[in-house]
């Protein structure tokens, strides 16, 4: 006989673990957004430098609203990381723009070489099959690498000019002192005195020792994914934040609610799907918050925080701001070497990589080109599958791609709601089930691309079967 009561001690102790994976209900979220302590992580504050002025102001306005209600606070660790890394964020923006300009020059140089080699090949064929050595010599003289670069120099200049404009448009220059930095000034004003006290040296040392000697070897969250960082102090960063947060929560009036905003979605904060997507915050975090502070916890990524602010606090958040926040998170994750998951792929174009993948896959129709432009998940899949099948060699800095796209199992396909299609596999044709974004890309294609895409899908499904 099964007792349906939910107030047994076993149920209460492990409530966070017994709860089905998934986001909290709207009613639960509302209590945190209207009444909870809101704690932005350092990465949320540092991202303010990465946003355009409009998006930045909308995020700051939401933080001001919460601060005006006396519910905004950051640990000393967060404030220290913000001050320490603000210059690095701006330097990285400049480095990225410099890398792009260098990449433009290299690719146009490569294009010039490729054009000259094509001319040499045709000149050779003219001599071999038509005995037209004069025409071949003319090609070799007229279509050189230098001539090709001269023909494309205008395009190269246009692209470089756009990059220069982007560099000049950064509204907080590298080296700007804090008293001339509008982002720093806005954050300082909003936080006011709501910053945790600096931990005493003895407390800090004990927390660091506890982190590296006990918590991380036993994979106690948060922060064990940082155990590969340089120093013990750096490795302990997430736990130092967490320890301050536990102490702060214990002093809150009841009912105690803590809303932590962070874009860190690694396995030391979240349970992850096989493809790396965050499913829910780790139950161990909720259990420690409850045991230490008698408080409840809600973790929100920046996009969800903006959504809750708009829904429950009447914050003004434009569609462009949502898109920019998601794109900023995706760009930084890729920059950190995190795998491109399905959510990252949906928010971030693979850029020039898709052109290389399209070329090596032999995809030539305008319909496929348009589909790759509007369906970035489809584009990332093509980038991955052309590298995996050996059609092209991935670059040294190319991010890895990690999400499911195909299955040959009818049960899995039906459970996922995927689309059935027939593709060539070893020994003939067979039915497979493909993800909706891949089905959309395939449906948009036209021959001969459709057949070539189906061959790639067949090779993909052979990998996962």
Short mmCIF file of C-alpha atoms in Angstrom, two decimals:
data_model
loop_
_atom_site.label_atom_id
_atom_site.label_comp_id
_atom_site.label_asym_id
_atom_site.label_seq_id
_atom_site.Cartn_x
_atom_site.Cartn_y
_atom_site.Cartn_z
CA UNK A 1 0.00 0.00 0.00
CA UNK A 2 1.36 3.42 -1.00
CA UNK A 3 0.91 6.41 1.29
CA UNK A 4 0.52 9.64 -0.74
CA UNK A 5 1.45 11.93 2.14
CA UNK A 6 4.25 14.35 1.34
CA UNK A 7 5.24 15.38 4.87
CA UNK A 8 7.27 12.33 5.84
CA UNK A 9 10.79 13.15 7.03
CA UNK A 10 12.33 11.24 4.10
CA UNK A 11 10.32 13.35 1.66
CA UNK A 12 11.13 16.59 3.45
CA UNK A 13 14.85 15.89 3.73
CA UNK A 14 15.25 15.12 0.03
CA UNK A 15 12.58 17.35 -1.44
CA UNK A 16 15.02 18.93 -3.91
CA UNK A 17 16.16 15.53 -5.20
CA UNK A 18 12.64 14.10 -5.46
CA UNK A 19 11.30 17.01 -7.43
CA UNK A 20 11.05 16.23 -11.18
CA UNK A 21 13.60 18.06 -13.34
CA UNK A 22 12.31 21.24 -14.91
CA UNK A 23 11.83 24.93 -14.23
CA UNK A 24 9.91 26.14 -11.16
CA UNK A 25 6.30 27.14 -11.57
CA UNK A 26 5.32 30.73 -12.26
CA UNK A 27 3.85 31.02 -8.75
CA UNK A 28 7.12 29.84 -7.19
CA UNK A 29 9.21 32.22 -9.29
CA UNK A 30 6.96 35.15 -8.43
CA UNK A 31 7.70 34.81 -4.72
CA UNK A 32 11.44 35.05 -5.36
CA UNK A 33 11.15 37.98 -7.76
CA UNK A 34 8.79 39.97 -5.53
CA UNK A 35 10.14 39.11 -2.09
CA UNK A 36 13.52 37.33 -2.35
CA UNK A 37 17.07 38.58 -1.96
CA UNK A 38 18.48 39.08 -5.48
CA UNK A 39 22.19 38.31 -5.89
CA UNK A 40 23.86 38.89 -9.29
CA UNK A 41 27.05 36.95 -9.91
CA UNK A 42 30.17 38.74 -11.16
CA UNK A 43 29.63 37.41 -14.69
CA UNK A 44 26.26 39.19 -14.81
CA UNK A 45 27.84 42.50 -13.83
CA UNK A 46 30.79 42.05 -16.20
CA UNK A 47 28.44 41.34 -19.10
CA UNK A 48 27.22 44.93 -18.78
CA UNK A 49 30.44 45.91 -20.59
CA UNK A 50 29.56 43.55 -23.44
CA UNK A 51 26.06 44.93 -24.08
CA UNK A 52 25.07 47.81 -26.29
CA UNK A 53 24.06 50.95 -24.35
CA UNK A 54 20.30 50.28 -24.72
CA UNK A 55 20.47 46.68 -23.52
CA UNK A 56 22.82 47.68 -20.71
CA UNK A 57 20.47 50.39 -19.49
CA UNK A 58 17.51 48.01 -19.41
CA UNK A 59 19.45 45.50 -17.31
CA UNK A 60 20.66 48.28 -15.00
CA UNK A 61 17.10 49.58 -14.67
CA UNK A 62 15.93 46.17 -13.47
CA UNK A 63 18.74 46.03 -10.92
CA UNK A 64 17.81 49.56 -9.77
CA UNK A 65 14.22 48.44 -9.24
CA UNK A 66 15.32 45.57 -7.03
CA UNK A 67 17.81 47.78 -5.17
CA UNK A 68 15.09 50.36 -4.58
CA UNK A 69 13.11 47.67 -2.77
CA UNK A 70 16.10 46.89 -0.54
CA UNK A 71 16.54 43.40 -1.98
CA UNK A 72 19.79 43.63 -3.97
CA UNK A 73 23.05 42.37 -2.47
CA UNK A 74 26.37 40.92 -3.65
CA UNK A 75 29.00 38.95 -1.74
CA UNK A 76 32.43 40.52 -1.31
CA UNK A 77 33.74 37.82 -3.67
CA UNK A 78 31.44 39.04 -6.46
CA UNK A 79 32.44 42.67 -5.98
CA UNK A 80 36.13 41.73 -5.97
CA UNK A 81 35.82 39.70 -9.18
CA UNK A 82 33.92 42.52 -10.87
CA UNK A 83 36.60 45.09 -10.02
CA UNK A 84 39.45 42.72 -10.85
CA UNK A 85 38.10 41.58 -14.23
CA UNK A 86 36.39 44.67 -15.67
CA UNK A 87 39.53 45.66 -17.57
CA UNK A 88 40.01 42.11 -18.87
CA UNK A 89 36.54 42.12 -20.42
CA UNK A 90 37.27 45.27 -22.38
CA UNK A 91 40.69 43.99 -23.42
CA UNK A 92 39.09 40.78 -24.68
CA UNK A 93 36.67 42.78 -26.82
CA UNK A 94 39.59 44.58 -28.44
CA UNK A 95 41.52 41.32 -28.88
CA UNK A 96 38.50 39.72 -30.55
CA UNK A 97 38.15 42.61 -32.98
CA UNK A 98 41.88 42.45 -33.71
CA UNK A 99 41.62 38.70 -34.31
CA UNK A 100 38.75 39.27 -36.72
CA UNK A 101 40.73 41.84 -38.70
CA UNK A 102 43.71 39.49 -38.85
CA UNK A 103 41.41 36.68 -39.95
CA UNK A 104 40.01 38.87 -42.74
CA UNK A 105 43.50 39.52 -44.10
CA UNK A 106 44.44 35.84 -43.88
CA UNK A 107 41.30 34.66 -45.64
CA UNK A 108 41.59 37.13 -48.48
CA UNK A 109 45.23 36.08 -48.85
CA UNK A 110 44.14 32.43 -48.97
CA UNK A 111 41.47 33.29 -51.52
CA UNK A 112 44.07 34.97 -53.74
CA UNK A 113 46.26 31.87 -53.56
CA UNK A 114 43.32 29.58 -54.39
CA UNK A 115 42.31 31.69 -57.40
CA UNK A 116 45.87 31.66 -58.73
CA UNK A 117 46.07 27.89 -58.31
CA UNK A 118 42.78 27.47 -60.15
CA UNK A 119 44.19 29.53 -63.02
CA UNK A 120 47.33 27.38 -63.05
CA UNK A 121 45.20 24.24 -63.20
CA UNK A 122 43.16 25.52 -66.14
CA UNK A 123 46.34 26.66 -67.91
CA UNK A 124 47.76 23.16 -67.50
CA UNK A 125 44.60 21.59 -68.93
CA UNK A 126 44.62 23.99 -71.89
CA UNK A 127 48.13 22.91 -72.71
CA UNK A 128 47.49 19.21 -72.15
CA UNK A 129 44.16 18.78 -73.95
CA UNK A 130 43.97 21.72 -76.39
CA UNK A 131 47.64 22.40 -77.00
CA UNK A 132 46.73 26.05 -76.40
CA UNK A 133 49.87 27.04 -74.57
CA UNK A 134 49.38 30.70 -75.48
CA UNK A 135 46.03 30.89 -73.69
CA UNK A 136 47.49 29.04 -70.73
CA UNK A 137 50.39 31.46 -70.50
CA UNK A 138 47.98 34.39 -70.66
CA UNK A 139 45.94 32.96 -67.78
CA UNK A 140 49.05 32.45 -65.70
CA UNK A 141 50.06 36.05 -66.34
CA UNK A 142 46.69 37.71 -65.85
CA UNK A 143 45.15 35.70 -63.01
CA UNK A 144 47.81 35.82 -60.33
CA UNK A 145 47.53 35.98 -56.57
CA UNK A 146 48.33 39.69 -56.72
CA UNK A 147 45.68 40.30 -59.38
CA UNK A 148 43.09 38.40 -57.35
CA UNK A 149 43.91 40.43 -54.25
CA UNK A 150 43.60 43.64 -56.27
CA UNK A 151 40.16 42.56 -57.48
CA UNK A 152 38.95 41.78 -53.95
CA UNK A 153 40.76 44.56 -52.11
CA UNK A 154 37.62 46.72 -51.99
CA UNK A 155 35.70 44.01 -50.16
CA UNK A 156 38.60 43.47 -47.78
CA UNK A 157 38.72 47.21 -47.04
CA UNK A 158 34.96 47.36 -46.42
CA UNK A 159 35.11 44.50 -43.90
CA UNK A 160 38.11 45.97 -42.10
CA UNK A 161 36.43 49.37 -41.97
CA UNK A 162 33.41 47.82 -40.24
CA UNK A 163 35.70 46.21 -37.67
CA UNK A 164 37.44 49.54 -37.08
CA UNK A 165 34.05 51.22 -36.60
CA UNK A 166 33.11 48.55 -34.08
CA UNK A 167 36.35 49.14 -32.19
CA UNK A 168 35.74 52.89 -32.14
CA UNK A 169 32.13 52.41 -31.01
CA UNK A 170 33.10 50.74 -27.72
CA UNK A 171 31.78 53.32 -25.28
CA UNK A 172 34.13 52.32 -22.43
CA UNK A 173 37.73 52.46 -23.62
CA UNK A 174 40.45 50.20 -22.28
CA UNK A 175 42.40 51.95 -19.55
CA UNK A 176 39.50 54.16 -18.50
CA UNK A 177 39.82 54.92 -14.79
CA UNK A 178 36.94 53.88 -12.58
CA UNK A 179 35.80 57.47 -12.06
CA UNK A 180 35.47 57.91 -15.84
CA UNK A 181 33.83 54.52 -16.38
CA UNK A 182 30.01 54.86 -16.68
CA UNK A 183 29.41 51.13 -16.18
CA UNK A 184 31.47 51.02 -13.00
CA UNK A 185 29.74 54.18 -11.74
CA UNK A 186 26.27 52.75 -12.41
CA UNK A 187 27.04 49.45 -10.66
CA UNK A 188 28.61 51.23 -7.67
CA UNK A 189 25.59 53.51 -7.33
CA UNK A 190 23.07 50.67 -7.57
CA UNK A 191 24.88 48.46 -5.06
CA UNK A 192 25.45 51.26 -2.57
CA UNK A 193 26.51 49.65 0.68
CA UNK A 194 24.88 46.30 -0.14
CA UNK A 195 28.18 44.44 -0.49
CA UNK A 196 29.29 41.69 1.85
CA UNK A 197 32.05 42.39 4.33
CA UNK A 198 35.52 41.18 3.42
CA UNK A 199 36.06 37.83 5.19
CA UNK A 200 38.76 37.78 7.84
CA UNK A 201 42.04 36.22 6.73
CA UNK A 202 41.57 33.19 8.99
CA UNK A 203 38.05 32.61 7.65
CA UNK A 204 39.21 32.94 4.05
CA UNK A 205 42.07 30.50 4.55
CA UNK A 206 39.79 27.96 6.25
CA UNK A 207 37.25 28.18 3.43
CA UNK A 208 39.91 27.74 0.75
CA UNK A 209 41.38 24.75 2.58
CA UNK A 210 37.94 23.19 3.02
CA UNK A 211 37.26 23.72 -0.67
CA UNK A 212 40.40 22.16 -2.14
CA UNK A 213 40.91 19.43 0.46
CA UNK A 214 37.35 18.23 1.08
CA UNK A 215 34.60 19.71 -1.04
CA UNK A 216 36.10 19.50 -4.52
CA UNK A 217 37.67 16.02 -4.18
CA UNK A 218 34.18 14.85 -3.17
CA UNK A 219 32.48 16.87 -5.93
CA UNK A 220 30.44 18.91 -3.48
CA UNK A 221 29.03 21.91 -5.33
CA UNK A 222 29.43 24.61 -6.26
CA UNK A 223 32.75 25.16 -7.99
CA UNK A 224 34.34 21.72 -8.36
CA UNK A 225 34.54 22.25 -12.14
CA UNK A 226 37.09 25.00 -11.39
CA UNK A 227 39.52 22.63 -9.71
CA UNK A 228 41.84 22.91 -12.71
CA UNK A 229 42.43 26.65 -12.25
CA UNK A 230 45.85 28.01 -11.34
CA UNK A 231 45.84 28.72 -7.59
CA UNK A 232 43.86 27.40 -4.65
CA UNK A 233 42.29 30.83 -4.23
CA UNK A 234 41.16 30.86 -7.86
CA UNK A 235 39.86 27.30 -7.61
CA UNK A 236 37.82 28.21 -4.54
CA UNK A 237 36.16 31.28 -6.09
CA UNK A 238 32.66 29.84 -6.51
CA UNK A 239 32.60 28.38 -3.02
CA UNK A 240 33.82 31.64 -1.49
CA UNK A 241 30.79 33.32 -3.07
CA UNK A 242 28.55 30.49 -1.88
CA UNK A 243 29.84 30.58 1.70
CA UNK A 244 29.09 34.30 1.94
CA UNK A 245 25.65 33.72 0.47
CA UNK A 246 24.84 31.04 3.03
CA UNK A 247 25.78 33.40 5.87
CA UNK A 248 23.75 36.26 4.40
CA UNK A 249 20.70 34.05 3.87
CA UNK A 250 20.75 32.90 7.49
CA UNK A 251 20.23 36.49 8.62
CA UNK A 252 17.25 37.22 6.36
CA UNK A 253 13.74 37.59 7.76
CA UNK A 254 11.48 34.56 7.28
CA UNK A 255 10.47 33.22 4.85
CA UNK A 256 14.01 33.33 3.50
CA UNK A 257 14.34 33.30 -0.27
CA UNK A 258 17.53 33.77 -2.32
CA UNK A 259 17.50 34.43 -6.08
CA UNK A 260 21.00 33.93 -7.49
CA UNK A 261 21.51 35.21 -11.05
CA UNK A 262 24.41 33.66 -12.94
CA UNK A 263 25.18 32.43 -16.42
CA UNK A 264 27.39 29.65 -15.08
CA UNK A 265 25.66 26.44 -16.20
CA UNK A 266 28.46 23.94 -15.69
CA UNK A 267 27.98 20.62 -13.91
CA UNK A 268 28.99 22.10 -10.55
CA UNK A 269 25.81 24.22 -10.57
CA UNK A 270 23.35 22.22 -12.69
CA UNK A 271 22.29 18.72 -13.60
CA UNK A 272 23.02 18.44 -17.31
CA UNK A 273 21.43 16.45 -20.10
CA UNK A 274 23.64 14.09 -22.15
CA UNK A 275 24.11 16.92 -24.66
CA UNK A 276 25.17 19.38 -21.95
CA UNK A 277 21.92 21.33 -21.53
CA UNK A 278 21.15 22.47 -17.95
CA UNK A 279 18.09 20.63 -16.62
CA UNK A 280 17.84 21.97 -13.06
CA UNK A 281 20.07 23.42 -10.38
CA UNK A 282 21.81 20.75 -8.33
CA UNK A 283 19.67 19.45 -5.45
CA UNK A 284 22.75 19.53 -3.20
CA UNK A 285 22.78 23.33 -3.44
CA UNK A 286 19.16 23.57 -2.28
CA UNK A 287 19.81 21.10 0.52
CA UNK A 288 22.82 23.00 1.83
CA UNK A 289 20.96 26.31 1.63
CA UNK A 290 18.07 24.80 3.59
CA UNK A 291 20.26 23.04 6.17
CA UNK A 292 22.61 25.97 6.80
CA UNK A 293 20.27 28.92 6.41
CA UNK A 294 16.71 27.56 6.51
CA UNK A 295 16.25 29.32 3.17
CA UNK A 296 15.02 28.39 -0.30
CA UNK A 297 17.08 28.98 -3.43
CA UNK A 298 16.28 29.86 -7.03
CA UNK A 299 19.01 29.95 -9.68
CA UNK A 300 18.24 32.00 -12.78
CA UNK A 301 20.24 32.52 -15.92
CA UNK A 302 20.33 36.11 -17.24
CA UNK A 303 17.63 35.57 -19.84
CA UNK A 304 15.27 34.04 -17.27
CA UNK A 305 16.05 36.86 -14.84
CA UNK A 306 15.02 39.46 -17.43
CA UNK A 307 11.88 37.47 -18.18
CA UNK A 308 10.96 37.35 -14.49
CA UNK A 309 11.73 41.04 -14.07
CA UNK A 310 9.42 41.88 -16.94
CA UNK A 311 6.69 39.53 -15.74
CA UNK A 312 6.71 40.27 -12.01
CA UNK A 313 8.37 43.70 -11.64
CA UNK A 314 7.10 45.42 -14.80
CA UNK A 315 10.64 45.89 -16.10
CA UNK A 316 11.01 47.16 -19.64
CA UNK A 317 12.94 44.59 -21.67
CA UNK A 318 12.97 44.77 -25.46
CA UNK A 319 13.23 41.79 -27.80
CA UNK A 320 16.63 43.10 -28.90
CA UNK A 321 17.86 43.05 -25.31
CA UNK A 322 16.73 39.45 -24.84
CA UNK A 323 18.52 38.48 -28.04
CA UNK A 324 21.68 40.32 -27.05
CA UNK A 325 21.83 38.75 -23.59
CA UNK A 326 21.43 35.26 -25.03
CA UNK A 327 24.03 35.94 -27.73
CA UNK A 328 26.51 37.33 -25.19
CA UNK A 329 26.19 34.23 -23.04
CA UNK A 330 26.62 31.98 -26.06
CA UNK A 331 29.67 33.87 -27.33
CA UNK A 332 31.37 33.74 -23.96
CA UNK A 333 30.65 30.03 -23.53
CA UNK A 334 32.17 29.26 -26.90
CA UNK A 335 35.13 31.47 -26.01
CA UNK A 336 35.65 29.49 -22.81
CA UNK A 337 35.82 26.25 -24.81
CA UNK A 338 32.41 25.05 -23.67
CA UNK A 339 30.71 22.74 -26.14
CA UNK A 340 28.14 24.27 -28.46
CA UNK A 341 24.90 22.83 -27.09
CA UNK A 342 21.53 23.13 -28.79
CA UNK A 343 20.61 26.26 -26.85
CA UNK A 344 23.95 27.91 -27.69
CA UNK A 345 23.60 26.91 -31.34
CA UNK A 346 20.14 28.46 -31.57
CA UNK A 347 21.51 31.80 -30.36
CA UNK A 348 24.85 31.96 -32.14
CA UNK A 349 25.79 31.81 -35.80
CA UNK A 350 28.91 29.77 -36.68
CA UNK A 351 29.99 32.62 -38.98
CA UNK A 352 32.53 31.77 -41.66
CA UNK A 353 32.64 28.12 -40.54
CA UNK A 354 29.30 27.45 -42.21
CA UNK A 355 30.59 28.74 -45.56
CA UNK A 356 33.50 26.29 -45.35
CA UNK A 357 31.15 23.47 -44.36
CA UNK A 358 28.71 24.32 -47.15
CA UNK A 359 31.51 24.26 -49.71
CA UNK A 360 33.05 20.96 -48.56
CA UNK A 361 29.61 19.32 -48.43
CA UNK A 362 28.94 20.36 -52.03
CA UNK A 363 25.80 22.33 -51.16
CA UNK A 364 25.19 24.77 -54.00
CA UNK A 365 21.58 25.97 -54.06
CA UNK A 366 20.35 29.34 -52.87
CA UNK A 367 17.60 27.63 -50.84
CA UNK A 368 20.15 25.78 -48.72
CA UNK A 369 22.21 28.93 -48.30
CA UNK A 370 19.16 30.81 -46.97
CA UNK A 371 18.24 27.94 -44.64
CA UNK A 372 21.74 27.97 -43.16
CA UNK A 373 21.51 31.73 -42.62
CA UNK A 374 18.23 31.61 -40.68
CA UNK A 375 18.61 28.23 -38.94
CA UNK A 376 21.83 28.48 -36.93
CA UNK A 377 21.34 25.07 -35.27
CA UNK A 378 21.20 23.50 -38.73
CA UNK A 379 24.34 25.47 -39.62
CA UNK A 380 26.22 24.24 -36.54
CA UNK A 381 25.21 20.65 -37.36
CA UNK A 382 26.65 21.05 -40.85
CA UNK A 383 29.86 22.48 -39.36
CA UNK A 384 30.12 19.45 -37.07
CA UNK A 385 29.16 16.72 -39.53
CA UNK A 386 31.53 17.89 -42.26
CA UNK A 387 34.41 17.82 -39.78
CA UNK A 388 33.40 14.48 -38.26
CA UNK A 389 33.11 12.78 -41.65
CA UNK A 390 36.52 14.10 -42.71
CA UNK A 391 35.24 16.40 -45.43
CA UNK A 392 37.14 19.26 -43.84
CA UNK A 393 39.71 19.77 -41.09
CA UNK A 394 38.46 21.76 -38.07
CA UNK A 395 40.54 24.74 -37.01
CA UNK A 396 42.56 24.68 -33.77
CA UNK A 397 40.17 27.12 -32.05
CA UNK A 398 36.98 25.65 -33.50
CA UNK A 399 34.46 24.83 -30.76
CA UNK A 400 33.10 21.32 -30.43
CA UNK A 401 29.42 20.67 -31.08
CA UNK A 402 27.35 18.54 -28.72
CA UNK A 403 23.67 17.93 -29.35
CA UNK A 404 21.49 15.11 -30.65
CA UNK A 405 20.29 15.32 -34.25
CA UNK A 406 19.34 11.84 -35.49
CA UNK A 407 18.17 8.43 -34.31
CA UNK A 408 17.30 5.18 -36.05
CA UNK A 409 15.09 4.08 -33.15
CA UNK A 410 11.34 4.46 -33.86
CA UNK A 411 10.66 4.54 -30.12
CA UNK A 412 13.14 7.35 -29.46
CA UNK A 413 11.95 9.25 -32.52
CA UNK A 414 8.33 9.03 -31.43
CA UNK A 415 9.15 9.99 -27.85
CA UNK A 416 11.05 13.07 -29.04
CA UNK A 417 8.42 14.02 -31.60
CA UNK A 418 11.01 14.00 -34.38
CA UNK A 419 10.36 13.75 -38.13
CA UNK A 420 10.81 10.52 -40.08
CA UNK A 421 12.68 10.46 -43.39
CA UNK A 422 14.58 7.91 -45.47
CA UNK A 423 18.32 8.25 -45.98
CA UNK A 424 21.05 6.16 -47.58
CA UNK A 425 22.85 3.88 -45.17
CA UNK A 426 25.09 0.86 -45.60
CA UNK A 427 23.15 -1.65 -47.67
CA UNK A 428 20.42 0.63 -48.99
CA UNK A 429 17.92 3.13 -47.67
CA UNK A 430 16.45 3.15 -44.18
CA UNK A 431 14.04 5.28 -42.12
CA UNK A 432 15.57 7.61 -39.55
CA UNK A 433 14.16 10.28 -37.27
CA UNK A 434 15.64 13.76 -37.28
CA UNK A 435 15.36 16.78 -34.98
CA UNK A 436 12.88 19.52 -36.00
CA UNK A 437 15.60 22.05 -36.87
CA UNK A 438 17.30 19.47 -39.12
CA UNK A 439 13.97 18.58 -40.74
CA UNK A 440 13.38 22.28 -41.44
CA UNK A 441 16.78 22.57 -43.12
CA UNK A 442 16.21 19.45 -45.19
CA UNK A 443 12.71 20.56 -46.23
CA UNK A 444 14.07 23.92 -47.39
CA UNK A 445 16.72 22.32 -49.59
CA UNK A 446 16.43 21.54 -53.30
CA UNK A 447 18.28 19.01 -55.49
CA UNK A 448 21.13 18.28 -55.66
CA UNK A 449 21.52 19.50 -52.06
CA UNK A 450 18.68 17.36 -50.72
CA UNK A 451 20.44 14.14 -51.67
CA UNK A 452 23.76 15.36 -50.31
CA UNK A 453 22.19 16.37 -47.01
CA UNK A 454 20.52 12.96 -46.75
CA UNK A 455 23.89 11.28 -47.22
CA UNK A 456 25.29 13.37 -44.38
CA UNK A 457 22.30 12.46 -42.20
CA UNK A 458 22.89 8.79 -43.00
CA UNK A 459 26.51 9.10 -41.89
CA UNK A 460 25.41 10.97 -38.78
CA UNK A 461 22.91 8.30 -37.74
CA UNK A 462 25.50 5.57 -38.29
CA UNK A 463 27.61 7.31 -35.64
CA UNK A 464 24.86 7.21 -33.02
CA UNK A 465 23.47 3.76 -33.81
#
